[in-house]
Coordinates of N, CA, C and O in Angstrom, one line a residue:
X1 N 28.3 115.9 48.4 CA 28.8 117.2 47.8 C 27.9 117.7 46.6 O 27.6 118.8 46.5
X2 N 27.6 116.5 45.7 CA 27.0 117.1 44.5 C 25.9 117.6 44.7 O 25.4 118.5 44.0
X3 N 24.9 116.9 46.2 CA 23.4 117.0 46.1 C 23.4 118.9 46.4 O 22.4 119.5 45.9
X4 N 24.3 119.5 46.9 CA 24.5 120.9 47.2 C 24.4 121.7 46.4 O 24.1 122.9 46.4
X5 N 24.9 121.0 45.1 CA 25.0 121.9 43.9 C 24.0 121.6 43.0 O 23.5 122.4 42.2
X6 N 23.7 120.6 43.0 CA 22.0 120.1 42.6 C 21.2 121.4 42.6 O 20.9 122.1 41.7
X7 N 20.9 121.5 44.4 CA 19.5 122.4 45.1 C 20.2 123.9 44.6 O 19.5 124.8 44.0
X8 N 21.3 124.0 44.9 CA 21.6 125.8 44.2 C 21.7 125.9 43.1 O 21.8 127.0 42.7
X9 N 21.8 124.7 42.0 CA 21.6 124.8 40.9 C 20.2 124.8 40.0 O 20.1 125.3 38.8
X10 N 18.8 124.1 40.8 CA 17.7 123.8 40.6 C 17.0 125.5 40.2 O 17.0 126.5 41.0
X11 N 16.6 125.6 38.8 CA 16.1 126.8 38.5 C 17.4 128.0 37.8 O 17.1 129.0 37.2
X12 N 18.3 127.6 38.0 CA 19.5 128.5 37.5 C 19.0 128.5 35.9 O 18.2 127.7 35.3
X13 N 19.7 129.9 35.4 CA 19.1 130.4 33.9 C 20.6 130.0 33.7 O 20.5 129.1 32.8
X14 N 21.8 130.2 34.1 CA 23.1 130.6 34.0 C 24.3 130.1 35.3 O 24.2 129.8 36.5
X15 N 25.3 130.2 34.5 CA 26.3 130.1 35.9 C 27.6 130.9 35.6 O 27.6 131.6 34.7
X16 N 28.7 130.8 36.3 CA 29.8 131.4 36.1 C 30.7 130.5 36.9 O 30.5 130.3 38.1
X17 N 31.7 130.0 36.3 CA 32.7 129.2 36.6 C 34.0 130.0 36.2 O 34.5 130.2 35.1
X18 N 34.6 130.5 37.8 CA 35.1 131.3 38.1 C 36.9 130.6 37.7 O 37.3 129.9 38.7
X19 N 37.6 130.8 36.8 CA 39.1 130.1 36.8 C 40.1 130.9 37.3 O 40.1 132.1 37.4
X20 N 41.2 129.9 37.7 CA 42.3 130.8 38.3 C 43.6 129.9 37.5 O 44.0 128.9 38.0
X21 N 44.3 130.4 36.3 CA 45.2 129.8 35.5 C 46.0 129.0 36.3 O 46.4 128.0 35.8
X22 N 46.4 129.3 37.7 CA 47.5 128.4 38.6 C 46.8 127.1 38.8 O 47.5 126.2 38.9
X23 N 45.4 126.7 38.7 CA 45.0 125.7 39.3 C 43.9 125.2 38.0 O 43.2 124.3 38.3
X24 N 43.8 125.6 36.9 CA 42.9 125.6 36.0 C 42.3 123.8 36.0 O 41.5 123.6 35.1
X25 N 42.5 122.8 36.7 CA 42.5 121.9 37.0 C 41.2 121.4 37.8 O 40.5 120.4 37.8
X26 N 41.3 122.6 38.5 CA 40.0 122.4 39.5 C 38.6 122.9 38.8 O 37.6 122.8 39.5
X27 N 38.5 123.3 37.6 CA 37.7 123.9 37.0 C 36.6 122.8 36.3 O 35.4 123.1 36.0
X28 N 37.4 121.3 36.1 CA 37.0 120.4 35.1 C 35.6 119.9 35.7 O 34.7 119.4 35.0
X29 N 35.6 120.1 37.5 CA 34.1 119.4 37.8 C 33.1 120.3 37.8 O 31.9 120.0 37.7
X30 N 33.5 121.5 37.9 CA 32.2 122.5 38.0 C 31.5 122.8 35.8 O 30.4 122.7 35.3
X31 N 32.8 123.0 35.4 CA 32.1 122.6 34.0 C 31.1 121.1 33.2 O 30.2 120.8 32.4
X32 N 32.4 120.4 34.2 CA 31.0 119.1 33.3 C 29.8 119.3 34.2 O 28.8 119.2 33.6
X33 N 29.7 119.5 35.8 CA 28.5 120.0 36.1 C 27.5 120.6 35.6 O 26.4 120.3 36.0
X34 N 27.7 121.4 34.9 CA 26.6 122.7 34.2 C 26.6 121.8 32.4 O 25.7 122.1 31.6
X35 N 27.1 121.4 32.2 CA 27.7 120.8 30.7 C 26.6 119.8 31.3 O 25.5 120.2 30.8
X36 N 26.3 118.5 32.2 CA 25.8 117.4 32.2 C 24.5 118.2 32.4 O 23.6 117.9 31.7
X37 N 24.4 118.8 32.9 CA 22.8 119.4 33.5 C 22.2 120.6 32.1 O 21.1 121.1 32.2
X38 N 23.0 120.8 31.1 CA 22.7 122.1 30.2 C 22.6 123.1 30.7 O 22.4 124.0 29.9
X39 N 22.7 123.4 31.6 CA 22.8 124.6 32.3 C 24.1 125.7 31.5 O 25.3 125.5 31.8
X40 N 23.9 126.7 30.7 CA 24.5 127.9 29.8 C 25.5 128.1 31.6 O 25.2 128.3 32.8
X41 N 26.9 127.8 31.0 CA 27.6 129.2 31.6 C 28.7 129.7 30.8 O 28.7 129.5 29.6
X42 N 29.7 130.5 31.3 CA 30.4 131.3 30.8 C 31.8 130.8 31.8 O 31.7 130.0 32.7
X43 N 33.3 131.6 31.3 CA 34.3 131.3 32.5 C 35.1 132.8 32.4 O 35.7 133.5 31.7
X44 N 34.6 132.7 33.7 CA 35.9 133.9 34.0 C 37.2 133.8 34.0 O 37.3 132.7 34.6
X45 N 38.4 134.1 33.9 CA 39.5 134.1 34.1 C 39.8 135.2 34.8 O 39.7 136.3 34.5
X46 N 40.4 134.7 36.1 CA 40.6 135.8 37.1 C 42.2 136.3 36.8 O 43.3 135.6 36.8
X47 N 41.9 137.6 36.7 CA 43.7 137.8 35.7 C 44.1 138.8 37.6 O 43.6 139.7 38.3
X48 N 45.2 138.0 37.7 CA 45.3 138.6 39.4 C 46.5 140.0 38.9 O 47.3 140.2 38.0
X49 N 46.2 140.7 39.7 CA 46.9 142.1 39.3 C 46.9 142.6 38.3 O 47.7 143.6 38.3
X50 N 46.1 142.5 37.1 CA 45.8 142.7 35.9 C 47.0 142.1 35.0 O 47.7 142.5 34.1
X51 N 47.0 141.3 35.6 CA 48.7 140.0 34.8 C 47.9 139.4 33.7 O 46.8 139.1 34.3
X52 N 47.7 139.1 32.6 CA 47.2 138.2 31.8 C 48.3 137.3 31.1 O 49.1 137.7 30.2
X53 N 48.1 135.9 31.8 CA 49.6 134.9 31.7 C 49.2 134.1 30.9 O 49.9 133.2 30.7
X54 N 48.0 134.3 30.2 CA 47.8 133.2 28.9 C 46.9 133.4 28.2 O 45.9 133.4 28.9
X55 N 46.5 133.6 26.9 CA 45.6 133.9 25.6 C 44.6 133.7 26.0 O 45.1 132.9 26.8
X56 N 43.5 133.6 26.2 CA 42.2 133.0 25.7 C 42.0 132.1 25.0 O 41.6 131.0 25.4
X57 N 42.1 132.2 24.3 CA 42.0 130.4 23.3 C 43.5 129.4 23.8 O 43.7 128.4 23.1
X58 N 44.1 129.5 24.6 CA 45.0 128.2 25.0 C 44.1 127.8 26.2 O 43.8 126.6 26.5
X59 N 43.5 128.8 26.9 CA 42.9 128.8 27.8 C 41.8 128.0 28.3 O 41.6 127.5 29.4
X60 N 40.8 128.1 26.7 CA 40.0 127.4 25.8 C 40.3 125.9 26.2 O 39.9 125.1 27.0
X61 N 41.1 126.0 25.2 CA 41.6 124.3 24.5 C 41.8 123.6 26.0 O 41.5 122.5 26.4
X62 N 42.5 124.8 26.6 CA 43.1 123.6 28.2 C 41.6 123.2 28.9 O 41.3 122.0 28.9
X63 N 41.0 123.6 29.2 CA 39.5 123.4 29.8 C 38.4 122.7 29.0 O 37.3 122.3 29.4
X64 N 39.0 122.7 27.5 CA 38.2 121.9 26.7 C 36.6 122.3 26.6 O 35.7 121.5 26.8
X65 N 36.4 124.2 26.2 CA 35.4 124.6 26.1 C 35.4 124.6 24.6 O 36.3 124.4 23.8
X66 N 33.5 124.9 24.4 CA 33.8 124.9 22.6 C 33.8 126.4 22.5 O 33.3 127.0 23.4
X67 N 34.2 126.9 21.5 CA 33.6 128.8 20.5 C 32.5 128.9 21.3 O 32.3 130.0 21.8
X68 N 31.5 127.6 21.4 CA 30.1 128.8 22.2 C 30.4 129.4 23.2 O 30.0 130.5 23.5
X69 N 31.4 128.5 24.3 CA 30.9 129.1 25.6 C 32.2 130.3 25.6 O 33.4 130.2 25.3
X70 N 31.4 131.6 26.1 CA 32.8 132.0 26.4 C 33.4 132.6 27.4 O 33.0 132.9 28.5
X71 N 34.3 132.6 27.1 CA 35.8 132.9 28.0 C 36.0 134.2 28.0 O 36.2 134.9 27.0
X72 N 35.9 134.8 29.6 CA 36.5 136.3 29.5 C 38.0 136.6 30.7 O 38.0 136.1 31.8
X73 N 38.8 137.1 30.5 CA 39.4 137.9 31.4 C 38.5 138.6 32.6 O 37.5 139.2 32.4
X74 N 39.0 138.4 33.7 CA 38.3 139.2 34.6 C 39.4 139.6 35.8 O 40.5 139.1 36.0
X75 N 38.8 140.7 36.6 CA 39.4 140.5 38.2 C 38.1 140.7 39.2 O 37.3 141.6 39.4
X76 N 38.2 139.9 39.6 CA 36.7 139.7 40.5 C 36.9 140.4 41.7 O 36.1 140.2 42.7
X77 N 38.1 141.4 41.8 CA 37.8 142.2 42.9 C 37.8 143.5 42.3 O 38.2 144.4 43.0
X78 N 37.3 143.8 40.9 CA 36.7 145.1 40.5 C 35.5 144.9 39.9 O 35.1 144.3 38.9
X79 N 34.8 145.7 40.8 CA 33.2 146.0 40.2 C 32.6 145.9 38.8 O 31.6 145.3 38.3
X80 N 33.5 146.5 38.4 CA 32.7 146.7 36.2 C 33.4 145.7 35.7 O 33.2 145.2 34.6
X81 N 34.4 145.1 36.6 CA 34.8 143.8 35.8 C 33.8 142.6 35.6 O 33.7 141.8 34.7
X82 N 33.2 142.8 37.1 CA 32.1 141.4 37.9 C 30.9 141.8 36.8 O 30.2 141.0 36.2
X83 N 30.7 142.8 36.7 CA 29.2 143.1 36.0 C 29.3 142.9 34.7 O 28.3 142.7 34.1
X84 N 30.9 142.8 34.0 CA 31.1 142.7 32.6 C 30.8 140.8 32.6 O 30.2 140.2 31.7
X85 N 31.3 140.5 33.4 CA 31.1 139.1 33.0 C 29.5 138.6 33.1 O 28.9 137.9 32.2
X86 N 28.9 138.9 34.5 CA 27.3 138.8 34.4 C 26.7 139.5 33.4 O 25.6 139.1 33.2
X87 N 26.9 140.4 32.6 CA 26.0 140.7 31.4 C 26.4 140.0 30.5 O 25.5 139.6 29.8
X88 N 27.7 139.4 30.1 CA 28.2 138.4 29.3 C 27.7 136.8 29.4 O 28.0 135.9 28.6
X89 N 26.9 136.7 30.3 CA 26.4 135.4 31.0 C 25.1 135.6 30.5 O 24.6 134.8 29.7
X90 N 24.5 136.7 30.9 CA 22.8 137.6 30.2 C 23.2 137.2 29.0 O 23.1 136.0 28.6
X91 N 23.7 138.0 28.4 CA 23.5 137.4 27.1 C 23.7 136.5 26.3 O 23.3 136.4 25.1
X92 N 24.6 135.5 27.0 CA 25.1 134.2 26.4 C 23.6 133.4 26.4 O 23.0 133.0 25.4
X93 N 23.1 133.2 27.9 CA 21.7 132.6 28.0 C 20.6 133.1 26.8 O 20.1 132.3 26.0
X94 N 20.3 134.6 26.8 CA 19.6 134.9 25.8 C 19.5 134.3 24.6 O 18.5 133.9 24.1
X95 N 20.9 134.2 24.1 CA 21.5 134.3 22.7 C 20.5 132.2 22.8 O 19.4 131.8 22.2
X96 N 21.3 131.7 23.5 CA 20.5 130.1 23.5 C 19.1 129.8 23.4 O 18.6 128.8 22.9
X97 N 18.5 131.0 24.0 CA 17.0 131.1 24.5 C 16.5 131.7 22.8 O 15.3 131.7 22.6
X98 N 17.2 132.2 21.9 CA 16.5 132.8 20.9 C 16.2 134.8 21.1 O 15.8 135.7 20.3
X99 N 16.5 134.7 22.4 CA 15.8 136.4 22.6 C 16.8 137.0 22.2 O 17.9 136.7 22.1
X100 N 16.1 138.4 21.7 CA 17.3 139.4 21.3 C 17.7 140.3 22.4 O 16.7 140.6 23.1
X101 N 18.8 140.7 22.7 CA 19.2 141.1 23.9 C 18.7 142.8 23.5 O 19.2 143.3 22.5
X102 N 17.7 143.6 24.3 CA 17.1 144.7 23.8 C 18.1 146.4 23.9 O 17.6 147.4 23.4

């Protein structure tokens, strides 16, 4: 299973570790994934119906991310939502890399 995420992972700038607060559980292998490898990501929080059932920072603490990485609200079946979080991933990477986001 891992060697899969190895080869799609090989060359990655960035990732997005997509959460879903009902199962927030399933989240713990895909972050130490990207965490063991340094690989910059970011987590979405998929807020289903535009319901937001828990803070961001509890959200945090439960997934045991630090202030760097961050946490956004999302719904991943709206367009400017999906792109808010990949430019938020752009520039998280940037921010690591030293570049100024132009």
């Amino acid at each position: 299973f891992w060697f899969i995420w190895d080869e799609l992972a090989t060359g990655a700038l960035g990732a997005v570790v997509l959460a879903d607060t009902r199962r927030l559980d399933r989240c713990f292998a895909s972050i130490d994934f990207f965490e063991r490898r340094g690989i910059p990501f970011v987590v979405g929080v998929n807020c289903f119906d535009g319901v937001q059932a828990y803070d961001v920072a509890d959200i945090r603490r439960a997934l045991h991310v630090t202030d760097l990485t961050p946490v956004l609200l999302c719904d991943v079946r709206a367009r400017e939502s999906c792109k808010e979080v990949l430019l938020v991933l752009l520039e998280h990477v940037l921010s690591l890399l030293g570049e100024p986001l132009a």
